[in-house]
Amino acid sequence: MSAAELGVAGTRAPGAGGPDLSAAGIGAPAGTGADDVSADEVSAADVSVADTTVVRLTQRAEPARTLVCLGFCGGGTASFHPWIPVLPDDTDLVAICYPGREGRFLEDCAQTWDALAADAVHAVASVAANGPYVLFGHSMGGWMAFEVTARLAAAGAAVPQALVVSACNAPDQGLTERDRFPAQEQHDGELLDWMRTHGLLPAHVLDEPELTEMAVELMRADIRARDTFTFAPGTRVDVPLHVLSGADDPVIDADAGTRWAALTTGGFRHDVLPGGHFYTPAVWNALPTRIAALTAPAPAPATP
């Protein structure tokens, strides 16, 4: 049975001697700061991104929009596969693969938040060049989605129709102690306990010592990048912002919705869903049905 069939992804952490395997579903909170970016970095006319980075999970003939997904700490693209059956008929699904995993396992994982954000901006811009999109990010991916949107706007590139952030605090306070959970200094057993309790770590990975070691290695690599984040004071986005959070998620601050609302000049909505950091399995697997922007009518094409 292949790694893909097992639901694991190829990974290579910084400095590793060769490809590793790691679970595609491990969650963690994260942080973002929007640094300046030039238009040249995200020029849609010049963007060319390999299929190993922009993973197209559906390919509809004439989609009205594309749901673009940015993953969580230690994660890959496999956790978004269950969403395919519940997507609206007019919506395509794309997952962005970070360096160091799956088809990009020969690349080093990003060692800084800025490097990871630059990579994500380039990938999302390549999708934006093809038409309207909604940008989604879960946990670390939520803060990354916010930063990518801010960087694209600063460069004059196409921004999403809506920004959807899931299971993450607002980044305006910087990386707080609550956002550092799990933490770099935790031992492997503690990280695995966190993955069991809060993540999407497949059961078969927990039963294989080699796979658990590789999963922890990837998690640590992403935590190192996460911990270098800084928030640029005054950063805002000008798109509709939809916040999703779990009622029982221990990571989320009580004022998360209020703080997120202050970071957009567009519309705002906050929905609290059943469950913890990944909600309940039923909620996670049908999460696109909770995204208001996917059920809204597509904008009429511009007249010449």
mmCIF file of N, CA and C in Angstrom, residues 1-8 21 204 211:
data_model
loop_
_atom_site.group_PDB
_atom_site.id
_atom_site.type_symbol
_atom_site.label_atom_id
_atom_site.label_comp_id
_atom_site.label_asym_id
_atom_site.label_seq_id
_atom_site.Cartn_x
_atom_site.Cartn_y
_atom_site.Cartn_z
ATOM 1 N N MET A 1 0.855 -1.198 0.000
ATOM 2 C CA MET A 1 0.000 0.000 0.000
ATOM 3 C C MET A 1 0.885 1.241 0.000
ATOM 4 N N SER A 2 0.525 2.229 -0.820
ATOM 5 C CA SER A 2 1.345 3.429 -0.945
ATOM 6 C C SER A 2 1.129 4.364 0.228
ATOM 7 N N ALA A 3 2.061 5.337 0.352
ATOM 8 C CA ALA A 3 1.913 6.345 1.411
ATOM 9 C C ALA A 3 0.630 7.135 1.220
ATOM 10 N N ALA A 4 0.290 7.422 -0.050
ATOM 11 C CA ALA A 4 -0.930 8.187 -0.295
ATOM 12 C C ALA A 4 -2.160 7.405 0.152
ATOM 13 N N GLU A 5 -2.163 6.094 -0.104
ATOM 14 C CA GLU A 5 -3.304 5.275 0.296
ATOM 15 C C GLU A 5 -3.418 5.198 1.816
ATOM 16 N N LEU A 6 -2.302 5.268 2.490
ATOM 17 C CA LEU A 6 -2.317 5.227 3.946
ATOM 18 C C LEU A 6 -2.746 6.553 4.549
ATOM 19 N N GLY A 7 -2.782 7.601 3.701
ATOM 20 C CA GLY A 7 -3.143 8.919 4.205
ATOM 21 C C GLY A 7 -1.974 9.637 4.836
ATOM 22 N N VAL A 8 -0.728 9.282 4.439
ATOM 23 C CA VAL A 8 0.437 9.985 4.935
ATOM 24 C C VAL A 8 1.104 10.681 3.782
ATOM 25 N N LEU A 21 8.443 10.288 5.929
ATOM 26 C CA LEU A 21 6.995 10.235 5.851
ATOM 27 C C LEU A 21 6.427 10.888 7.094
ATOM 28 N N HIS A 204 -3.375 4.829 12.264
ATOM 29 C CA HIS A 204 -2.296 3.924 11.867
ATOM 30 C C HIS A 204 -0.918 4.545 12.105
ATOM 31 N N LEU A 211 6.613 6.116 11.880
ATOM 32 C CA LEU A 211 5.748 7.176 11.379
ATOM 33 C C LEU A 211 5.517 8.257 12.428
#
